Short mmCIF file of C-alpha atoms in Angstrom, two decimals:
data_model
loop_
_atom_site.label_atom_id
_atom_site.label_comp_id
_atom_site.label_asym_id
_atom_site.label_seq_id
_atom_site.Cartn_x
_atom_site.Cartn_y
_atom_site.Cartn_z
CA UNK A 27 0.01 0.01 0.06
CA UNK A 28 1.41 3.39 -0.91
CA UNK A 29 1.55 6.00 1.78
CA UNK A 30 0.34 9.31 0.72
CA UNK A 31 0.48 12.55 2.73
CA UNK A 32 -1.68 15.71 2.58
CA UNK A 33 -0.10 18.93 3.80
CA UNK A 34 -2.64 21.38 5.25
CA UNK A 35 -2.56 24.77 3.76
CA UNK A 36 -3.24 26.66 7.03
CA UNK A 37 -0.28 28.31 8.96
CA UNK A 38 1.68 28.43 5.57
CA UNK A 39 2.21 24.64 5.53
CA UNK A 40 3.17 24.37 9.18
CA UNK A 41 0.39 21.93 10.03
CA UNK A 42 1.10 18.29 10.15
CA UNK A 43 0.74 15.98 7.23
CA UNK A 44 -2.43 13.91 7.36
CA UNK A 45 -2.21 10.18 7.89
CA UNK A 46 -3.70 8.21 5.08
CA UNK A 47 -2.59 4.63 5.97
CA UNK A 48 0.38 2.40 6.73
CA UNK A 49 1.36 -1.19 6.30
CA UNK A 50 1.35 -3.14 9.51
CA UNK A 51 4.00 -5.74 8.95
CA UNK A 52 3.24 -7.61 12.11
CA UNK A 53 5.76 -8.48 14.85
CA UNK A 54 9.47 -7.66 15.09
CA UNK A 55 11.08 -10.45 17.12
CA UNK A 56 13.64 -8.83 19.38
CA UNK A 57 16.96 -10.69 19.62
CA UNK A 58 18.97 -10.10 22.85
CA UNK A 59 22.62 -8.91 22.27
CA UNK A 60 23.78 -8.43 25.86
CA UNK A 61 23.49 -5.85 28.59
CA UNK A 62 25.55 -3.02 29.94
CA UNK A 63 27.14 -3.92 33.23
CA UNK A 64 24.84 -3.14 36.09
CA UNK A 65 27.66 -1.31 37.99
CA UNK A 66 29.30 0.05 34.84
CA UNK A 67 29.69 3.62 33.57
CA UNK A 68 26.85 3.42 30.89
CA UNK A 69 23.58 3.81 32.76
CA UNK A 70 21.57 5.79 30.23
CA UNK A 71 22.58 4.79 26.73
CA UNK A 72 20.88 7.33 24.47
CA UNK A 73 22.62 6.87 21.13
CA UNK A 74 24.28 4.11 19.05
CA UNK A 75 26.66 4.10 16.13
CA UNK A 76 28.54 1.22 14.47
CA UNK A 77 32.36 1.68 14.35
CA UNK A 78 33.90 1.44 10.90
CA UNK A 79 35.40 -2.00 11.94
CA UNK A 80 31.81 -3.35 11.61
CA UNK A 81 31.98 -5.18 14.95
CA UNK A 82 31.98 -2.57 17.77
CA UNK A 83 29.45 0.17 18.64
CA UNK A 84 29.80 3.59 20.23
CA UNK A 85 27.31 5.03 22.75
CA UNK A 86 26.95 7.83 25.24
CA UNK A 87 24.92 8.66 28.33
CA UNK A 88 21.84 10.81 28.52
CA UNK A 89 21.70 13.90 30.74
CA UNK A 90 20.52 11.70 33.62
CA UNK A 91 24.14 10.57 33.91
CA UNK A 92 25.73 13.50 32.14
CA UNK A 93 29.17 12.06 31.54
CA UNK A 94 31.13 13.81 28.77
CA UNK A 95 32.59 10.63 27.28
CA UNK A 96 31.69 8.46 24.29
CA UNK A 97 32.09 4.60 24.89
CA UNK A 98 33.08 1.78 22.57
CA UNK A 99 31.74 -1.64 23.35
CA UNK A 100 31.42 -5.18 21.85
CA UNK A 101 27.83 -6.64 21.86
CA UNK A 102 27.27 -10.07 23.35
CA UNK A 103 24.46 -12.62 23.46
CA UNK A 104 21.43 -13.17 25.61
CA UNK A 105 21.87 -11.41 28.92
CA UNK A 106 25.66 -11.64 29.03
CA UNK A 107 27.42 -8.28 29.86
CA UNK A 108 28.81 -6.44 26.83
CA UNK A 109 32.50 -5.50 26.88
CA UNK A 110 33.34 -1.89 27.25
CA UNK A 111 36.69 -1.58 25.31
CA UNK A 112 37.37 2.13 25.21
CA UNK A 113 36.20 5.57 26.31
CA UNK A 114 37.17 9.02 24.94
CA UNK A 115 36.69 12.30 26.77
CA UNK A 116 34.84 14.91 24.69
CA UNK A 117 36.72 18.21 25.50
CA UNK A 118 35.01 21.57 25.92
CA UNK A 119 31.44 20.49 25.77
CA UNK A 120 28.93 19.88 28.61
CA UNK A 121 26.45 17.16 28.31
CA UNK A 122 23.24 19.27 28.21
CA UNK A 123 21.13 16.32 26.99
CA UNK A 124 23.11 14.52 24.37
CA UNK A 125 20.13 12.83 22.65
CA UNK A 126 21.56 10.67 19.87
CA UNK A 127 24.59 9.81 17.65
CA UNK A 128 24.83 9.20 14.00
CA UNK A 129 27.63 8.77 11.35
CA UNK A 130 28.37 9.71 7.73
CA UNK A 131 29.90 7.50 5.12
CA UNK A 132 33.28 9.35 5.37
CA UNK A 133 34.42 8.06 8.74
CA UNK A 134 32.88 10.69 11.14
CA UNK A 135 30.72 10.35 14.18
CA UNK A 136 28.18 13.00 15.15
CA UNK A 137 27.01 13.58 18.62
CA UNK A 138 23.62 15.27 18.56
CA UNK A 139 22.35 17.60 21.22
CA UNK A 140 19.25 17.93 19.25
CA UNK A 141 16.68 18.39 22.06
CA UNK A 142 15.94 19.21 25.58
CA UNK A 143 13.01 17.93 27.54
CA UNK A 144 11.60 21.23 28.86
CA UNK A 145 8.45 20.49 31.02
CA UNK A 146 6.93 21.46 34.35
CA UNK A 147 9.55 19.60 36.27
CA UNK A 148 12.51 21.22 34.43
CA UNK A 149 14.77 23.80 36.13
CA UNK A 150 13.95 27.49 35.67
CA UNK A 151 16.69 28.04 32.99
CA UNK A 152 15.29 25.32 30.72
CA UNK A 153 12.99 27.51 28.52
CA UNK A 154 16.00 29.69 27.73
CA UNK A 155 17.90 26.82 26.29
CA UNK A 156 16.67 26.95 22.61
CA UNK A 157 20.09 26.57 21.12
CA UNK A 158 21.23 23.16 20.19
CA UNK A 159 24.55 21.58 19.09
CA UNK A 160 26.11 18.97 16.82
CA UNK A 161 29.62 17.67 17.53
CA UNK A 162 31.64 16.14 14.77
CA UNK A 163 34.45 13.61 15.55
CA UNK A 164 36.48 11.48 13.17
CA UNK A 165 36.35 7.67 14.09
CA UNK A 166 40.11 7.54 13.32
CA UNK A 167 40.71 10.00 16.19
CA UNK A 168 38.37 8.39 18.49
CA UNK A 169 40.11 4.98 18.04
CA UNK A 170 43.56 6.56 18.56
CA UNK A 171 43.42 8.93 21.54
CA UNK A 172 41.92 9.33 25.05
CA UNK A 173 40.26 12.73 24.40
CA UNK A 174 39.12 14.75 21.48
CA UNK A 175 38.09 18.38 20.69
CA UNK A 176 35.23 18.05 18.26
CA UNK A 177 34.11 20.46 15.57
CA UNK A 178 30.90 22.07 16.72
CA UNK A 179 27.76 23.36 14.97
CA UNK A 180 25.28 25.55 16.81
CA UNK A 181 21.76 25.66 15.57
CA UNK A 182 18.20 26.45 16.52
CA UNK A 183 14.83 25.31 15.17
CA UNK A 184 12.84 27.71 12.99
CA UNK A 185 9.77 29.52 14.00
CA UNK A 186 6.42 28.75 12.29
CA UNK A 187 5.14 31.69 10.34
CA UNK A 188 2.09 32.15 12.71
CA UNK A 189 4.46 32.88 15.65
CA UNK A 190 5.94 36.26 16.52
CA UNK A 191 9.03 36.73 14.44
CA UNK A 192 10.30 39.65 16.63
CA UNK A 193 12.35 37.45 18.91
CA UNK A 194 9.81 36.91 21.66
CA UNK A 195 8.68 33.39 20.47
CA UNK A 196 11.14 30.38 20.35
CA UNK A 197 10.73 26.81 19.11
CA UNK A 198 11.66 24.22 21.87
CA UNK A 199 12.22 20.78 20.72
CA UNK A 200 12.94 17.40 22.50
CA UNK A 201 14.24 15.31 19.59
CA UNK A 202 15.87 11.94 20.40
CA UNK A 203 16.34 10.73 16.88
CA UNK A 204 18.88 12.10 14.42
CA UNK A 205 20.47 10.68 11.20
CA UNK A 206 23.18 12.01 8.75
CA UNK A 207 22.05 12.25 5.16
CA UNK A 208 23.37 14.30 2.21
CA UNK A 209 25.79 16.44 4.24
CA UNK A 210 23.11 17.41 6.94
CA UNK A 211 21.66 16.21 10.13
CA UNK A 212 18.02 15.40 10.15
CA UNK A 213 16.21 15.57 13.50
CA UNK A 214 12.90 13.81 14.20
CA UNK A 215 11.03 15.20 17.24
CA UNK A 216 9.59 13.54 20.22
CA UNK A 217 8.14 16.73 21.67
CA UNK A 218 7.80 20.19 20.29
CA UNK A 219 6.27 23.49 21.41
CA UNK A 220 6.56 27.17 20.79
CA UNK A 221 6.55 29.81 23.53
CA UNK A 222 5.62 32.40 24.70
CA UNK A 223 2.69 32.53 22.26
CA UNK A 224 1.14 29.17 23.23
CA UNK A 225 1.59 26.51 20.52
CA UNK A 226 1.66 29.03 17.72
CA UNK A 227 3.06 26.23 15.57
CA UNK A 228 -0.02 24.14 15.95
CA UNK A 229 1.95 21.14 16.69
CA UNK A 230 0.23 17.80 16.96
CA UNK A 231 1.07 15.53 19.93
CA UNK A 232 1.02 12.28 18.00
CA UNK A 233 3.18 13.47 15.04
CA UNK A 234 6.94 13.56 14.62
CA UNK A 235 8.35 16.63 12.94
CA UNK A 236 11.31 16.54 10.60
CA UNK A 237 14.01 19.16 10.53
CA UNK A 238 17.03 19.47 8.33
CA UNK A 239 20.19 21.00 9.89
CA UNK A 240 22.80 21.90 7.37
CA UNK A 241 26.35 21.64 8.79
CA UNK A 242 27.50 25.09 7.79
CA UNK A 243 30.90 26.16 9.20
CA UNK A 244 31.20 29.29 11.34
CA UNK A 245 28.09 29.00 13.50
CA UNK A 246 27.93 30.40 17.02
CA UNK A 247 25.39 31.19 19.72
CA UNK A 248 25.20 34.65 18.25
CA UNK A 249 24.87 33.45 14.76
CA UNK A 250 23.31 29.91 14.93
CA UNK A 251 22.33 27.72 11.93
CA UNK A 252 18.66 27.83 11.45
CA UNK A 253 17.20 24.41 10.76
CA UNK A 254 14.66 23.94 7.94
CA UNK A 255 11.17 22.38 8.52
CA UNK A 256 10.56 19.53 6.08
CA UNK A 257 7.27 17.98 7.20
CA UNK A 258 5.61 15.80 9.66
CA UNK A 259 4.24 12.24 10.07
CA UNK A 260 1.46 11.13 12.40
CA UNK A 261 2.38 7.82 14.09
CA UNK A 262 -0.77 7.25 15.86
CA UNK A 263 -2.21 4.31 13.91
CA UNK A 264 -5.55 3.98 15.71
CA UNK A 265 -7.43 5.13 18.79
CA UNK A 266 -6.21 2.07 20.69
CA UNK A 267 -2.76 3.60 20.61
CA UNK A 268 -3.69 5.48 23.78
CA UNK A 269 -0.23 6.04 25.24
CA UNK A 270 2.97 7.71 23.91
CA UNK A 271 4.69 4.28 23.73
CA UNK A 272 3.15 3.90 20.27
CA UNK A 273 3.94 7.30 18.73
CA UNK A 274 6.74 9.13 20.50
CA UNK A 275 10.05 8.69 18.55
CA UNK A 276 13.00 7.95 20.80
CA UNK A 277 15.58 6.76 18.25
CA UNK A 278 16.35 6.72 14.60
CA UNK A 279 18.80 5.41 11.97
CA UNK A 280 19.41 5.10 8.29
CA UNK A 281 20.84 1.92 6.79
CA UNK A 282 24.12 1.79 4.79
CA UNK A 283 22.35 1.75 1.46
CA UNK A 284 20.67 5.02 2.44
CA UNK A 285 17.44 3.56 1.23
CA UNK A 286 15.65 2.77 4.60
CA UNK A 287 15.10 5.16 7.52
CA UNK A 288 14.02 3.53 10.82
CA UNK A 289 12.23 5.42 13.52
CA UNK A 290 11.74 3.77 16.93
CA UNK A 291 9.04 4.24 19.60
CA UNK A 292 9.05 2.16 22.77
CA UNK A 293 6.59 -0.24 21.25
CA UNK A 294 7.29 -0.28 17.48
CA UNK A 295 9.91 0.19 14.77
CA UNK A 296 8.85 2.19 11.69
CA UNK A 297 10.34 1.82 8.20
CA UNK A 298 10.30 4.61 5.57
CA UNK A 299 11.40 3.27 2.12
CA UNK A 300 11.39 4.35 -1.48
CA UNK A 301 11.43 8.05 -0.60
CA UNK A 302 12.65 10.91 -2.97
CA UNK A 303 15.53 12.90 -1.86
CA UNK A 304 15.30 13.74 1.72
CA UNK A 305 11.51 13.68 1.81
CA UNK A 306 11.51 10.66 3.91
CA UNK A 307 7.78 10.62 4.51
CA UNK A 308 6.74 10.42 0.76
CA UNK A 309 7.59 6.84 0.07
CA UNK A 310 6.32 3.52 1.47
CA UNK A 311 5.75 3.40 5.19
CA UNK A 312 5.37 0.24 7.44
CA UNK A 313 5.68 -0.60 11.04
CA UNK A 314 6.43 -3.62 13.28
CA UNK A 315 5.40 -4.13 16.94
CA UNK A 316 8.22 -5.45 19.12
CA UNK A 317 7.68 -8.98 20.51
CA UNK A 318 9.83 -11.30 22.56
CA UNK A 319 10.62 -15.02 22.01
CA UNK A 320 7.44 -15.93 23.81
CA UNK A 321 5.22 -13.72 21.62
CA UNK A 322 4.75 -11.16 24.39
CA UNK A 323 4.55 -7.39 23.52
CA UNK A 324 7.77 -5.62 24.32
CA UNK A 325 7.75 -1.91 25.39
CA UNK A 326 11.23 -0.60 26.11
CA UNK A 327 13.14 2.69 26.20
CA UNK A 328 15.23 1.90 23.07
CA UNK A 329 16.89 5.40 22.75
CA UNK A 330 19.86 4.25 20.68
CA UNK A 331 19.66 2.76 17.22
CA UNK A 332 21.94 1.94 14.31
CA UNK A 333 22.23 -0.60 11.53
CA UNK A 334 24.70 -3.37 11.59
CA UNK A 335 24.11 -3.93 7.93
CA UNK A 336 21.27 -3.17 5.53
CA UNK A 337 18.98 -5.48 7.28
CA UNK A 338 19.87 -5.83 11.00
CA UNK A 339 19.02 -2.87 13.35
CA UNK A 340 20.71 -2.71 16.76
CA UNK A 341 18.97 -0.99 19.68
CA UNK A 342 20.14 0.19 23.07
CA UNK A 343 18.06 0.86 26.20
CA UNK A 344 18.37 4.01 28.31
CA UNK A 345 18.62 2.54 31.81
CA UNK A 346 20.85 0.85 34.36
CA UNK A 347 21.87 -2.62 33.15
CA UNK A 348 20.28 -1.64 29.86
CA UNK A 349 19.78 -4.15 27.23
CA UNK A 350 21.21 -4.29 23.72
CA UNK A 351 18.74 -5.79 21.23
CA UNK A 352 18.48 -6.36 17.41
CA UNK A 353 15.68 -6.86 14.95
CA UNK A 354 15.92 -8.04 11.37
CA UNK A 355 14.15 -5.36 9.44
CA UNK A 356 14.44 -6.55 5.90
CA UNK A 357 13.51 -10.14 6.32
CA UNK A 358 10.15 -9.00 7.95
CA UNK A 359 9.54 -6.84 4.99
CA UNK A 360 10.52 -9.07 2.05
CA UNK A 361 9.72 -12.57 3.43
CA UNK A 362 6.33 -13.86 2.15
CA UNK A 363 4.89 -15.96 4.94
CA UNK A 364 1.11 -15.57 4.82
CA UNK A 365 -1.41 -17.42 2.65
CA UNK A 366 -4.00 -14.66 2.98
CA UNK A 367 -4.02 -11.38 1.12
CA UNK A 368 -3.69 -7.78 2.53
CA UNK A 369 -2.13 -8.87 5.84
CA UNK A 370 1.33 -8.83 7.34
CA UNK A 371 3.52 -11.26 5.61
CA UNK A 372 1.40 -11.46 2.36
CA UNK A 373 2.81 -11.11 -1.11
CA UNK A 374 1.06 -7.86 -1.60
CA UNK A 375 2.33 -6.37 1.69
CA UNK A 376 5.88 -7.46 0.87
CA UNK A 377 5.76 -5.85 -2.55
CA UNK A 378 4.60 -2.63 -1.03
CA UNK A 379 7.27 -2.69 1.67
CA UNK A 380 10.18 -3.73 -0.68
CA UNK A 381 12.71 -1.26 -2.10
CA UNK A 382 13.65 -1.05 -5.71
CA UNK A 383 15.49 -4.13 -6.92
CA UNK A 384 14.72 -6.10 -3.75
CA UNK A 385 14.22 -9.91 -3.87
CA UNK A 386 11.09 -11.32 -2.29
CA UNK A 387 11.37 -14.82 -1.03
CA UNK A 388 8.80 -17.44 0.33
CA UNK A 389 8.87 -18.71 3.90
CA UNK A 390 8.65 -22.40 4.57
CA UNK A 391 5.15 -21.97 5.86
CA UNK A 392 4.08 -21.54 2.21
CA UNK A 393 5.40 -24.93 1.02
CA UNK A 394 2.73 -27.08 -0.71
CA UNK A 395 0.18 -24.19 -0.20
CA UNK A 396 -1.99 -21.90 -2.19
CA UNK A 397 -1.51 -18.13 -1.65
CA UNK A 398 -4.82 -16.45 -2.37
CA UNK A 399 -5.13 -13.03 -3.92
CA UNK A 400 -8.42 -11.22 -4.19
CA UNK A 401 -7.41 -8.16 -6.21
CA UNK A 402 -4.96 -7.51 -9.05
CA UNK A 403 -1.31 -6.95 -7.91
CA UNK A 404 0.18 -4.03 -9.68
CA UNK A 405 4.02 -4.33 -9.91
CA UNK A 406 5.28 -0.75 -9.94
CA UNK A 407 9.02 -1.29 -9.13
CA UNK A 408 11.93 -3.34 -10.20
CA UNK A 409 11.57 -6.57 -8.29
CA UNK A 410 12.40 -10.24 -8.03
CA UNK A 411 9.99 -12.84 -6.65
CA UNK A 412 11.82 -16.08 -6.04
CA UNK A 413 10.49 -19.30 -4.51
CA UNK A 414 12.63 -22.17 -3.25
CA UNK A 415 9.88 -24.05 -1.35
CA UNK A 416 8.06 -26.98 -2.86
CA UNK A 417 4.89 -26.54 -4.92
CA UNK A 418 3.78 -22.98 -4.07
CA UNK A 419 0.72 -21.71 -6.08
CA UNK A 420 -0.39 -18.15 -6.27
CA UNK A 421 -4.17 -18.31 -7.00
CA UNK A 422 -6.96 -15.92 -7.53
CA UNK A 423 -10.50 -16.93 -6.41
CA UNK A 424 -12.42 -13.97 -7.72
CA UNK A 425 -13.13 -12.56 -11.33
CA UNK A 426 -9.94 -10.60 -11.85
CA UNK A 427 -8.85 -9.29 -15.32
CA UNK A 428 -5.11 -10.04 -14.50
CA UNK A 429 -3.48 -11.50 -11.32
CA UNK A 430 -0.23 -9.57 -12.00
CA UNK A 431 0.07 -6.28 -13.95
CA UNK A 432 3.67 -5.18 -14.57
CA UNK A 433 4.14 -1.47 -15.24
CA UNK A 434 6.12 -0.15 -18.27
CA UNK A 435 9.83 -0.11 -17.98
CA UNK A 436 9.94 -2.18 -14.82
CA UNK A 437 12.29 -5.16 -14.48
CA UNK A 438 10.49 -8.12 -13.02
CA UNK A 439 11.88 -11.53 -12.39
CA UNK A 440 9.64 -14.41 -11.27
CA UNK A 441 11.02 -17.87 -10.40
CA UNK A 442 9.92 -21.16 -8.97
CA UNK A 443 6.13 -21.02 -8.34
CA UNK A 444 2.80 -21.70 -10.01
CA UNK A 445 0.18 -19.25 -11.00
CA UNK A 446 -3.65 -20.07 -11.48
CA UNK A 447 -6.27 -17.54 -12.41
CA UNK A 448 -9.81 -18.04 -11.23
CA UNK A 449 -12.13 -20.03 -13.49
CA UNK A 450 -13.71 -17.18 -15.49
CA UNK A 451 -13.40 -16.97 -19.30
CA UNK A 452 -11.60 -13.59 -19.40
CA UNK A 453 -9.22 -14.14 -16.48
CA UNK A 454 -5.51 -14.65 -16.94
CA UNK A 455 -2.32 -14.60 -14.85
CA UNK A 456 0.00 -11.92 -16.17
CA UNK A 457 -0.17 -8.74 -18.08
CA UNK A 458 3.37 -7.54 -18.93
CA UNK A 459 4.00 -3.95 -19.94
CA UNK A 460 7.55 -3.98 -18.85
CA UNK A 461 10.55 -6.34 -18.97
CA UNK A 462 9.56 -9.77 -17.58
CA UNK A 463 11.75 -12.78 -17.01
CA UNK A 464 10.07 -16.14 -16.04
CA UNK A 465 12.14 -19.01 -14.78
CA UNK A 466 10.72 -22.36 -13.81
CA UNK A 467 7.16 -20.98 -13.74
CA UNK A 468 3.93 -22.95 -14.34
CA UNK A 469 0.92 -20.98 -15.47
CA UNK A 470 -2.37 -22.98 -15.31
CA UNK A 471 -5.45 -22.24 -17.33
CA UNK A 472 -8.99 -23.61 -17.07
CA UNK A 473 -10.89 -24.88 -20.18
CA UNK A 474 -12.35 -21.95 -22.07
CA UNK A 475 -9.68 -19.47 -20.91
CA UNK A 476 -7.80 -18.19 -23.98
CA UNK A 477 -5.21 -16.10 -22.40
CA UNK A 478 -2.60 -16.68 -19.69
CA UNK A 479 0.42 -14.32 -20.17
CA UNK A 480 -0.18 -11.23 -22.24
CA UNK A 481 2.91 -9.47 -23.53
CA UNK A 482 1.86 -5.92 -24.50
CA UNK A 483 3.45 -3.84 -27.37
CA UNK A 484 6.89 -2.70 -26.45
CA UNK A 485 7.33 -5.23 -23.52
CA UNK A 486 9.86 -7.94 -23.38
CA UNK A 487 9.51 -11.54 -22.10
CA UNK A 488 12.35 -13.80 -21.47
CA UNK A 489 11.88 -17.50 -20.60
CA UNK A 490 14.48 -19.57 -18.73
CA UNK A 491 14.35 -23.19 -17.65
CA UNK A 492 11.03 -25.02 -17.41
CA UNK A 493 8.19 -22.62 -18.09
CA UNK A 494 4.97 -24.54 -18.53
CA UNK A 495 1.67 -22.99 -19.72
CA UNK A 496 -1.07 -25.59 -19.38
CA UNK A 497 -4.77 -26.27 -18.97
CA UNK A 498 -6.13 -27.87 -15.73
#
């Protein structure tokens, strides 16, 4: 299902984007990857970044244990203590709520003071703290010395047009998720408000707001970088999501391919795929609910997140003896495991979730089974659908003009399964308007059906191996 957004025109586009729908991809099984030592120095892990060695991670404490060090550790398995292998002092900068860390693809780590939780319990000076900070540190230096003086970038969040622009109003943000993309930091809010004119930004409690912070040299408290507002996304799926555990973003990461952005709430992990440029909310959106090995719902303060590879997302908990966890994002998206249409794990849902040029595979639960579809499947991206299980049939049970319709110019590869259109005279299996390759595919017709695979003008069809088109 394609996610679309509608941007309200009031407040000069500062209202949130409307939620049209998301794909619920079911459960994300949480794997345990160790714990921080109960008596150790890391008691409030609030960020996570994979070291260039591809083995270790870096983290830091939140303001509740406001150390001014970053720590390198080696994950473990189960509930075994992780190994803290190094710590580096960050010189010249106080921990005024370091919220997250992220990295670029050129060997640099970014420590992100992108928010401050200003509320009724905050100290009196909190409302004055509307300036935020990004600290840049090369991994090579972190791995070679005991202290580091980082490059710093001072910024503030922009005011909505409806607020007073004379300096009396300020945008306050508590943003615990940040990613590096295209030479900028992108901040996703947990909480946001504008004072002294109450909520002149018309912020919506259940939405996360996206801001771009270009890393421009020469910034200072007197001359801060001004972030750019890019949009919002409402993470409250339904009215049953009654607590902030379902919609408050507390961590974020982008995978190495730069094609998937993951946002984490205490109860869910969200995926944003197939976006254009830095408009992360304009592509395909899906979410998973965290579950443990026993199938129980997991709600945890996962405030650190980074990808180990394109598929495996590591998470860290803000708390004493905090847990390190991992979830396999891509297998949940591209693994076909349901025999029913329009549900998590169905072929249709996997196609919607998949990125360009992904390969969809069939779970062992589909072996010797019929996968039922009840509406045409339009293939609008380059994709491979490959089955290695025995005797899997994709079958329609209703009167459909075509089971699969392949868009022009799309490269589609189908291998290893059967297709059977419902027993209506005008039904058929595939209409190809693109570039289709069939390998070891059986297409079954009923008596009286005169079409099975239609190759339209300008389309190409390549046949490999045993391709059988036959009548039942």
